[in-house]
Amino acid sequence: MTPLHAHPTVEIITIGDEILIGQIVDTNSAWMARELNKEGLRIVRISTVPDEQKAILDAIDLAFGRADIVLMTGGLGPTKDDITQQTLCLYFNTELVHNADVEETIRKQFVHRPEVLNELTMRQAYVPASATIVQNKRGTAPVTWFEKDGRVLVSMPGVPSEMEWVMSNEVLPRLMQRFQTPALLHKNVLVVGIPESTLALRLSEWEAALPLSLKLAYLPAPGMVKLRLSGHLNDKSLLEQMVEDECVKLRKILGKAIFAEVDAAPEELVGQWLRKHKRWIATAESCTGGNIARKLTSVPGSSDYFIGSIVAYKNEVKAQQLGVSHENLRLFGAVSREVVEEMAQGVRLHLSADIGVAVSGIAGPDGATEGKPVGTVWIAVCDRKKCLTRRFQFGQHRQRNIEMATLMAFTLIKELLEDE
Amino acid sequence: MTPLHAHPTVEIITIGDEILIGQIVDTNSAWMARELNKEGLRIVRISTVPDEQKAILDAIDLAFGRADIVLMTGGLGPTKDDITQQTLCLYFNTELVHNADVEETIRKQFVHRPEVLNELTMRQAYVPASATIVQNKRGTAPVTWFEKDGRVLVSMPGVPSEMEWVMSNEVLPRLMQRFQTPALLHKNVLVVGIPESTLALRLSEWEAALPLSLKLAYLPAPGMVKLRLSGHLNDKSLLEQMVEDECVKLRKILGKAIFAEVDAAPEELVGQWLRKHKRWIATAESCTGGNIARKLTSVPGSSDYFIGSIVAYKNEVKAQQLGVSHENLRLFGAVSREVVEEMAQGVRLHLSADIGVAVSGIAGPDGATEGKPVGTVWIAVCDRKKCLTRRFQFGQHRQRNIEMATLMAFTLIKELLEDE
């Protein structure tokens, strides 16, 4: 029997002293809220409580009074395991029992390094008897699913990579099956290089004229904004048509600022495009310090299109490893069109790539010169026939400048591939 | 009359639909928690509630039942202003009245652009009659301070820069005056390369014997654990002695696994050590794909010790740019002691560095071979005289393997510098 809920409500409980003392930022809740919201689940409260039995019990009690679904994260490290599992046993009136499947799963994760599999980790094979065990392929902490009075509670680890795997692959699909949500459609549009406030102004007229059944969300990340157009209607094909009509208008307004119309990391998309066009890429990085290379190689299988990189932080490396001419370095400086194009062509030739990408700029806080303030960045993307070269003026914040330069390099790679 | 509280407790209430739909990450709470904790105030709960009167009233009620101090952020934008202020009036049984000082403050902030000073903004001059108004020099939203039954509630804007200014300059100093807190001391110890559970086992005896006035926290991050020893006592010098005594024992137990005894990012520390030893560094990266370089260059001023990097993803780059012998590549494979040492020496010589760092491994999910499963990583750190070379066996998770390899390279750099 699956009860019908128009908009199932969710409460998130985050357990962890480390959050309450400000040692870590709770990014899990935001990630979960975003994913849940996409599926039509409404988050009514997020609470962070200490690693204390009474606090956890109180929080569960209150949450069950307000929400259909309670999602708990954290408090499951081997050192904290006891308190959360014991507390769940207390609340659901059950006891810890050894679970052979969980033990098997734990052992599997240590098959290549059995020497570090210790007693504390093995203790995680004891789980509340009345819980359903949910797979966690990213770690040893067991994920438990409880049912009570038509409501659901799931306890997950707080390590972001584990929680995200468990949510995406196990918990969300099960929740979707267990609760009914209205027909939902999301369209994601990645906009790169326009600050959120500027984008909001540019889109204000279009946004104001949106049909009532569509809702727009701005999801900003460093250097980009994800626009999410969501709708729920009973007629799915009508909904799809409405969304497409709005996207046509959006494309007219934003043009090339639209990086993609799917929900994926920019480096994954760049990888897909390079693979599709059968192009090998190499990067020559100064101020980004290897960030473009590490983003590209963070994608599994990137060895199909990524050759390597020369991080030329010092000018001598630019000259010796990339063949940048001393004269250009002297005449125009390292942050110039001339040098960045020589870097791109240099890395393309030296590493036998089809496409060379080069970045040279002043990430800050030091290094500004006359006419080249902090945030000045030159980027060149070259193939055998031509170079796309552009100067950017970012802000004062070092880390953000590096991220922005990386993203803008990705947009130039995209332009070059589209021109081919 | 100032009541005495051994450990004044604080509850944070964050108001905002944008957090509940995952549009923004609540970084305010972590910032506040850190600052409050440093001053000896204990955070007992963080709650995020929607922009709804009933939810806010419920949250205040519960918070006053648990904490001496309630800090509210958000819900004060010009468009949301009404609901929060009206709700506070309802809770504290008062009414909105015009406040000439607040109006004056608002007008001052628009003196150079009076044309954008609109009705919505001016409405913020109406504040609850019974509240004390706290200065906000960073925006127009009024900050209000309420007292009830010896407890305090402060309502602040949610814009991080405004909240931080108000907290640092107004609210924290007033709270310190209003409540008394015991002397507090934190000691951070960074432990690298030991999984949390293994570490907990190794420390279990020591931890069990800790003096009652000291508390130990495990704060895990990928590849490392920050141990935080906190204490509060009225006698500060006694406290310092106690913490130091425990650290002496800890050093005996953990030895080289202690990366540092300060609270700083590993890449910052590596930078400090390189600068102190006046050594230039260069990296040759295969499976880390530039991640070591980008971490090192994320630190401002890293051009004082970082020369550059060669990201040799393809074997041809290892041979051509780093001088790795084809014979070694053929005999031992790219993931081997022989090749990683040639890479480290190659990058050191080619880029004229004092220290060469090289990493070659199988990050996964593909690439495993006979005897070299996913997670096998060789790291070499070489100077003119010697190489420190080690084989590691990490896990199955690509991103985590890259982070672990980066951290272990940092520990080898540390060892090499200490040996010099």
mmCIF file of N, CA, C and O in Angstrom, chain B residues 94-166:
data_model
loop_
_atom_site.group_PDB
_atom_site.id
_atom_site.type_symbol
_atom_site.label_atom_id
_atom_site.label_comp_id
_atom_site.label_asym_id
_atom_site.label_seq_id
_atom_site.Cartn_x
_atom_site.Cartn_y
_atom_site.Cartn_z
ATOM 1 N N THR B 94 4.854 43.133 20.785
ATOM 2 C CA THR B 94 5.126 44.554 20.589
ATOM 3 C C THR B 94 4.612 44.951 19.200
ATOM 4 O O THR B 94 3.907 44.167 18.553
ATOM 5 N N GLU B 95 4.919 46.171 18.741
ATOM 6 C CA GLU B 95 4.427 46.564 17.412
ATOM 7 C C GLU B 95 5.487 47.349 16.649
ATOM 8 O O GLU B 95 6.437 47.864 17.237
ATOM 9 N N LEU B 96 5.275 47.436 15.340
ATOM 10 C CA LEU B 96 6.229 48.159 14.509
ATOM 11 C C LEU B 96 6.041 49.661 14.685
ATOM 12 O O LEU B 96 4.926 50.164 14.618
ATOM 13 N N VAL B 97 7.141 50.369 14.936
ATOM 14 C CA VAL B 97 7.074 51.830 15.005
ATOM 15 C C VAL B 97 8.175 52.410 14.133
ATOM 16 O O VAL B 97 9.197 51.775 13.892
ATOM 17 N N HIS B 98 7.933 53.613 13.668
ATOM 18 C CA HIS B 98 8.936 54.271 12.840
ATOM 19 C C HIS B 98 10.124 54.677 13.714
ATOM 20 O O HIS B 98 9.950 55.193 14.810
ATOM 21 N N ASN B 99 11.333 54.432 13.218
ATOM 22 C CA ASN B 99 12.526 54.793 13.974
ATOM 23 C C ASN B 99 13.360 55.772 13.146
ATOM 24 O O ASN B 99 13.868 55.430 12.076
ATOM 25 N N ALA B 100 13.476 56.997 13.677
ATOM 26 C CA ALA B 100 14.134 58.068 12.919
ATOM 27 C C ALA B 100 15.617 57.765 12.693
ATOM 28 O O ALA B 100 16.170 58.083 11.632
ATOM 29 N N ASP B 101 16.276 57.139 13.665
ATOM 30 C CA ASP B 101 17.702 56.811 13.505
ATOM 31 C C ASP B 101 17.915 55.832 12.364
ATOM 32 O O ASP B 101 18.849 55.969 11.572
ATOM 33 N N VAL B 102 17.038 54.819 12.323
ATOM 34 C CA VAL B 102 17.171 53.827 11.254
ATOM 35 C C VAL B 102 16.956 54.500 9.899
ATOM 36 O O VAL B 102 17.711 54.268 8.945
ATOM 37 N N GLU B 103 15.952 55.363 9.827
ATOM 38 C CA GLU B 103 15.701 56.069 8.557
ATOM 39 C C GLU B 103 16.935 56.863 8.139
ATOM 40 O O GLU B 103 17.356 56.823 6.972
ATOM 41 N N GLU B 104 17.516 57.549 9.099
ATOM 42 C CA GLU B 104 18.721 58.339 8.851
ATOM 43 C C GLU B 104 19.844 57.442 8.291
ATOM 44 O O GLU B 104 20.490 57.788 7.303
ATOM 45 N N THR B 105 20.041 56.291 8.923
ATOM 46 C CA THR B 105 21.073 55.346 8.471
ATOM 47 C C THR B 105 20.806 54.884 7.046
ATOM 48 O O THR B 105 21.718 54.792 6.218
ATOM 49 N N ILE B 106 19.560 54.583 6.766
ATOM 50 C CA ILE B 106 19.215 54.143 5.406
ATOM 51 C C ILE B 106 19.517 55.261 4.407
ATOM 52 O O ILE B 106 20.167 55.039 3.379
ATOM 53 N N ARG B 107 19.038 56.490 4.724
ATOM 54 C CA ARG B 107 19.242 57.602 3.787
ATOM 55 C C ARG B 107 20.717 57.834 3.502
ATOM 56 O O ARG B 107 21.116 58.123 2.376
ATOM 57 N N LYS B 108 21.544 57.699 4.555
ATOM 58 C CA LYS B 108 22.993 57.912 4.392
ATOM 59 C C LYS B 108 23.585 56.969 3.349
ATOM 60 O O LYS B 108 24.473 57.340 2.595
ATOM 61 N N GLN B 109 23.071 55.731 3.328
ATOM 62 C CA GLN B 109 23.636 54.750 2.408
ATOM 63 C C GLN B 109 23.229 55.007 0.956
ATOM 64 O O GLN B 109 23.773 54.402 0.045
ATOM 65 N N PHE B 110 22.251 55.892 0.780
ATOM 66 C CA PHE B 110 21.794 56.184 -0.582
ATOM 67 C C PHE B 110 22.134 57.609 -0.995
ATOM 68 O O PHE B 110 21.612 58.106 -1.977
ATOM 69 N N VAL B 111 23.006 58.259 -0.229
ATOM 70 C CA VAL B 111 23.259 59.674 -0.483
ATOM 71 C C VAL B 111 23.818 59.894 -1.889
ATOM 72 O O VAL B 111 23.544 60.914 -2.528
ATOM 73 N N HIS B 112 24.543 58.934 -2.424
ATOM 74 C CA HIS B 112 25.108 59.089 -3.769
ATOM 75 C C HIS B 112 24.205 58.540 -4.864
ATOM 76 O O HIS B 112 24.537 58.630 -6.038
ATOM 77 N N ARG B 113 23.131 57.899 -4.493
ATOM 78 C CA ARG B 113 22.224 57.350 -5.521
ATOM 79 C C ARG B 113 20.785 57.378 -5.001
ATOM 80 O O ARG B 113 20.125 56.333 -4.895
ATOM 81 N N PRO B 114 20.313 58.594 -4.627
ATOM 82 C CA PRO B 114 18.974 58.718 -4.009
ATOM 83 C C PRO B 114 17.864 58.189 -4.918
ATOM 84 O O PRO B 114 16.797 57.809 -4.429
ATOM 85 N N GLU B 115 18.132 58.131 -6.217
ATOM 86 C CA GLU B 115 17.085 57.703 -7.151
ATOM 87 C C GLU B 115 16.681 56.244 -6.967
ATOM 88 O O GLU B 115 15.574 55.857 -7.326
ATOM 89 N N VAL B 116 17.593 55.417 -6.402
ATOM 90 C CA VAL B 116 17.221 54.009 -6.210
ATOM 91 C C VAL B 116 16.647 53.727 -4.818
ATOM 92 O O VAL B 116 16.306 52.600 -4.485
ATOM 93 N N LEU B 117 16.561 54.781 -3.994
ATOM 94 C CA LEU B 117 15.984 54.603 -2.652
ATOM 95 C C LEU B 117 14.464 54.553 -2.779
ATOM 96 O O LEU B 117 13.809 55.571 -2.983
ATOM 97 N N ASN B 118 13.905 53.355 -2.704
ATOM 98 C CA ASN B 118 12.479 53.233 -2.959
ATOM 99 C C ASN B 118 11.696 52.934 -1.685
ATOM 100 O O ASN B 118 12.246 52.756 -0.602
ATOM 101 N N GLU B 119 10.403 52.886 -1.870
ATOM 102 C CA GLU B 119 9.460 52.687 -0.783
ATOM 103 C C GLU B 119 9.736 51.415 0.015
ATOM 104 O O GLU B 119 9.688 51.409 1.250
ATOM 105 N N LEU B 120 10.035 50.340 -0.712
ATOM 106 C CA LEU B 120 10.305 49.058 -0.056
ATOM 107 C C LEU B 120 11.474 49.186 0.927
ATOM 108 O O LEU B 120 11.438 48.662 2.039
ATOM 109 N N THR B 121 12.522 49.867 0.469
ATOM 110 C CA THR B 121 13.691 50.030 1.334
ATOM 111 C C THR B 121 13.343 50.917 2.524
ATOM 112 O O THR B 121 13.736 50.633 3.663
ATOM 113 N N MET B 122 12.581 51.996 2.282
ATOM 114 C CA MET B 122 12.234 52.924 3.364
ATOM 115 C C MET B 122 11.359 52.254 4.421
ATOM 116 O O MET B 122 11.369 52.645 5.585
ATOM 117 N N ARG B 123 10.624 51.248 4.011
ATOM 118 C CA ARG B 123 9.755 50.575 4.968
ATOM 119 C C ARG B 123 10.578 49.900 6.082
ATOM 120 O O ARG B 123 10.062 49.583 7.146
ATOM 121 N N GLN B 124 11.868 49.679 5.797
ATOM 122 C CA GLN B 124 12.728 49.047 6.801
ATOM 123 C C GLN B 124 12.983 49.947 8.010
ATOM 124 O O GLN B 124 13.559 49.488 9.002
ATOM 125 N N ALA B 125 12.557 51.218 7.934
ATOM 126 C CA ALA B 125 12.696 52.118 9.087
ATOM 127 C C ALA B 125 11.648 51.822 10.160
ATOM 128 O O ALA B 125 11.687 52.400 11.247
ATOM 129 N N TYR B 126 10.697 50.942 9.851
ATOM 130 C CA TYR B 126 9.715 50.535 10.860
ATOM 131 C C TYR B 126 10.241 49.296 11.577
ATOM 132 O O TYR B 126 10.483 48.266 10.945
ATOM 133 N N VAL B 127 10.451 49.414 12.880
ATOM 134 C CA VAL B 127 11.070 48.313 13.633
ATOM 135 C C VAL B 127 10.263 48.020 14.897
ATOM 136 O O VAL B 127 9.527 48.886 15.380
ATOM 137 N N PRO B 128 10.385 46.811 15.454
ATOM 138 C CA PRO B 128 9.635 46.475 16.667
ATOM 139 C C PRO B 128 9.971 47.445 17.813
ATOM 140 O O PRO B 128 11.154 47.714 18.077
ATOM 141 N N ALA B 129 8.934 47.962 18.473
ATOM 142 C CA ALA B 129 9.112 49.011 19.483
ATOM 143 C C ALA B 129 10.011 48.578 20.638
ATOM 144 O O ALA B 129 10.814 49.365 21.143
ATOM 145 N N SER B 130 9.920 47.315 21.055
ATOM 146 C CA SER B 130 10.655 46.912 22.256
ATOM 147 C C SER B 130 12.092 46.473 21.971
ATOM 148 O O SER B 130 12.822 46.114 22.889
ATOM 149 N N ALA B 131 12.500 46.482 20.700
ATOM 150 C CA ALA B 131 13.847 45.995 20.363
ATOM 151 C C ALA B 131 14.897 47.091 20.517
ATOM 152 O O ALA B 131 14.606 48.275 20.337
ATOM 153 N N THR B 132 16.107 46.683 20.854
ATOM 154 C CA THR B 132 17.252 47.577 20.774
ATOM 155 C C THR B 132 17.771 47.478 19.338
ATOM 156 O O THR B 132 17.872 46.384 18.791
ATOM 157 N N ILE B 133 18.066 48.615 18.740
ATOM 158 C CA ILE B 133 18.551 48.580 17.358
ATOM 159 C C ILE B 133 20.076 48.518 17.368
ATOM 160 O O ILE B 133 20.747 49.310 18.019
ATOM 161 N N VAL B 134 20.615 47.544 16.620
ATOM 162 C CA VAL B 134 22.060 47.355 16.532
ATOM 163 C C VAL B 134 22.523 47.877 15.177
ATOM 164 O O VAL B 134 21.845 47.666 14.173
ATOM 165 N N GLN B 135 23.662 48.556 15.184
ATOM 166 C CA GLN B 135 24.162 49.135 13.930
ATOM 167 C C GLN B 135 24.471 48.095 12.855
ATOM 168 O O GLN B 135 25.021 47.037 13.152
ATOM 169 N N ASN B 136 24.117 48.422 11.615
ATOM 170 C CA ASN B 136 24.493 47.618 10.457
ATOM 171 C C ASN B 136 25.085 48.564 9.428
ATOM 172 O O ASN B 136 24.367 49.225 8.694
ATOM 173 N N LYS B 137 26.403 48.631 9.387
ATOM 174 C CA LYS B 137 27.044 49.589 8.474
ATOM 175 C C LYS B 137 27.207 49.028 7.072
ATOM 176 O O LYS B 137 27.808 49.650 6.217
ATOM 177 N N ARG B 138 26.733 47.823 6.835
ATOM 178 C CA ARG B 138 26.937 47.198 5.530
ATOM 179 C C ARG B 138 25.660 47.075 4.701
ATOM 180 O O ARG B 138 25.688 46.558 3.597
ATOM 181 N N GLY B 139 24.533 47.532 5.272
ATOM 182 C CA GLY B 139 23.299 47.410 4.509
ATOM 183 C C GLY B 139 22.164 48.173 5.170
ATOM 184 O O GLY B 139 22.377 48.886 6.154
ATOM 185 N N THR B 140 20.970 48.015 4.619
ATOM 186 C CA THR B 140 19.834 48.789 5.122
ATOM 187 C C THR B 140 18.939 47.984 6.059
ATOM 188 O O THR B 140 18.085 48.542 6.736
ATOM 189 N N ALA B 141 19.115 46.653 6.090
ATOM 190 C CA ALA B 141 18.250 45.846 6.946
ATOM 191 C C ALA B 141 18.578 46.107 8.414
ATOM 192 O O ALA B 141 19.734 46.008 8.813
ATOM 193 N N PRO B 142 17.565 46.469 9.226
ATOM 194 C CA PRO B 142 17.844 46.757 10.631
ATOM 195 C C PRO B 142 18.160 45.475 11.403
ATOM 196 O O PRO B 142 17.563 44.429 11.159
ATOM 197 N N VAL B 143 19.092 45.578 12.336
ATOM 198 C CA VAL B 143 19.434 44.455 13.210
ATOM 199 C C VAL B 143 18.782 44.730 14.555
ATOM 200 O O VAL B 143 18.968 45.802 15.131
ATOM 201 N N THR B 144 17.978 43.779 15.030
ATOM 202 C CA THR B 144 17.232 44.015 16.268
ATOM 203 C C THR B 144 17.633 43.031 17.353
ATOM 204 O O THR B 144 17.901 41.859 17.077
ATOM 205 N N TRP B 145 17.682 43.530 18.584
ATOM 206 C CA TRP B 145 18.142 42.758 19.752
ATOM 207 C C TRP B 145 17.011 42.735 20.768
ATOM 208 O O TRP B 145 16.540 43.797 21.177
ATOM 209 N N PHE B 146 16.549 41.552 21.141
ATOM 210 C CA PHE B 146 15.461 41.417 22.109
ATOM 211 C C PHE B 146 15.951 40.713 23.371
ATOM 212 O O PHE B 146 16.843 39.865 23.293
ATOM 213 N N GLU B 147 15.339 41.032 24.507
ATOM 214 C CA GLU B 147 15.648 40.331 25.762
ATOM 215 C C GLU B 147 14.346 39.744 26.306
ATOM 216 O O GLU B 147 13.291 40.392 26.233
ATOM 217 N N LYS B 148 14.432 38.524 26.813
ATOM 218 C CA LYS B 148 13.245 37.898 27.416
ATOM 219 C C LYS B 148 13.686 36.852 28.430
ATOM 220 O O LYS B 148 14.419 35.931 28.070
ATOM 221 N N ASP B 149 13.252 37.000 29.667
ATOM 222 C CA ASP B 149 13.578 36.033 30.733
ATOM 223 C C ASP B 149 15.074 35.711 30.784
ATOM 224 O O ASP B 149 15.469 34.546 30.873
ATOM 225 N N GLY B 150 15.896 36.732 30.703
ATOM 226 C CA GLY B 150 17.345 36.515 30.792
ATOM 227 C C GLY B 150 17.974 35.949 29.536
ATOM 228 O O GLY B 150 19.153 35.626 29.497
ATOM 229 N N ARG B 151 17.179 35.792 28.482
ATOM 230 C CA ARG B 151 17.716 35.283 27.224
ATOM 231 C C ARG B 151 17.729 36.384 26.179
ATOM 232 O O ARG B 151 17.025 37.382 26.312
ATOM 233 N N VAL B 152 18.506 36.150 25.134
ATOM 234 C CA VAL B 152 18.681 37.174 24.106
ATOM 235 C C VAL B 152 18.346 36.594 22.738
ATOM 236 O O VAL B 152 18.680 35.441 22.445
ATOM 237 N N LEU B 153 17.643 37.386 21.926
ATOM 238 C CA LEU B 153 17.447 37.017 20.523
ATOM 239 C C LEU B 153 17.926 38.178 19.664
ATOM 240 O O LEU B 153 17.579 39.328 19.926
ATOM 241 N N VAL B 154 18.732 37.859 18.650
ATOM 242 C CA VAL B 154 19.174 38.887 17.714
ATOM 243 C C VAL B 154 18.773 38.468 16.310
ATOM 244 O O VAL B 154 18.996 37.321 15.913
ATOM 245 N N SER B 155 18.162 39.392 15.582
ATOM 246 C CA SER B 155 17.768 39.116 14.195
ATOM 247 C C SER B 155 18.681 39.902 13.259
ATOM 248 O O SER B 155 18.800 41.122 13.371
ATOM 249 N N MET B 156 19.338 39.188 12.355
ATOM 250 C CA MET B 156 20.322 39.810 11.460
ATOM 251 C C MET B 156 20.003 39.506 9.997
ATOM 252 O O MET B 156 19.328 38.521 9.715
ATOM 253 N N PRO B 157 20.545 40.303 9.083
ATOM 254 C CA PRO B 157 20.342 39.984 7.661
ATOM 255 C C PRO B 157 21.109 38.717 7.271
ATOM 256 O O PRO B 157 22.059 38.324 7.938
ATOM 257 N N GLY B 158 20.704 38.085 6.152
ATOM 258 C CA GLY B 158 21.335 36.846 5.709
ATOM 259 C C GLY B 158 22.460 37.052 4.714
ATOM 260 O O GLY B 158 23.195 36.110 4.424
ATOM 261 N N VAL B 159 22.619 38.274 4.195
ATOM 262 C CA VAL B 159 23.727 38.534 3.268
ATOM 263 C C VAL B 159 25.035 38.355 4.043
ATOM 264 O O VAL B 159 25.257 39.034 5.038
ATOM 265 N N PRO B 160 25.904 37.409 3.601
ATOM 266 C CA PRO B 160 27.082 37.086 4.405
ATOM 267 C C PRO B 160 27.929 38.300 4.815
ATOM 268 O O PRO B 160 28.316 38.416 5.972
ATOM 269 N N SER B 161 28.198 39.209 3.877
ATOM 270 C CA SER B 161 29.067 40.334 4.236
ATOM 271 C C SER B 161 28.426 41.211 5.309
ATOM 272 O O SER B 161 29.100 41.719 6.197
ATOM 273 N N GLU B 162 27.091 41.385 5.254
ATOM 274 C CA GLU B 162 26.400 42.189 6.276
ATOM 275 C C GLU B 162 26.419 41.468 7.619
ATOM 276 O O GLU B 162 26.746 42.047 8.656
ATOM 277 N N MET B 163 26.046 40.177 7.577
ATOM 278 C CA MET B 163 25.991 39.407 8.821
ATOM 279 C C MET B 163 27.357 39.385 9.503
ATOM 280 O O MET B 163 27.462 39.588 10.713
ATOM 281 N N GLU B 164 28.417 39.170 8.690
ATOM 282 C CA GLU B 164 29.753 39.071 9.285
ATOM 283 C C GLU B 164 30.178 40.395 9.924
ATOM 284 O O GLU B 164 30.773 40.409 10.999
ATOM 285 N N TRP B 165 29.849 41.503 9.264
ATOM 286 C CA TRP B 165 30.203 42.791 9.841
ATOM 287 C C TRP B 165 29.458 43.004 11.159
ATOM 288 O O TRP B 165 30.041 43.392 12.170
ATOM 289 N N VAL B 166 28.159 42.728 11.121
ATOM 290 C CA VAL B 166 27.322 42.946 12.303
ATOM 291 C C VAL B 166 27.781 42.041 13.456
ATOM 292 O O VAL B 166 27.923 42.486 14.599
#
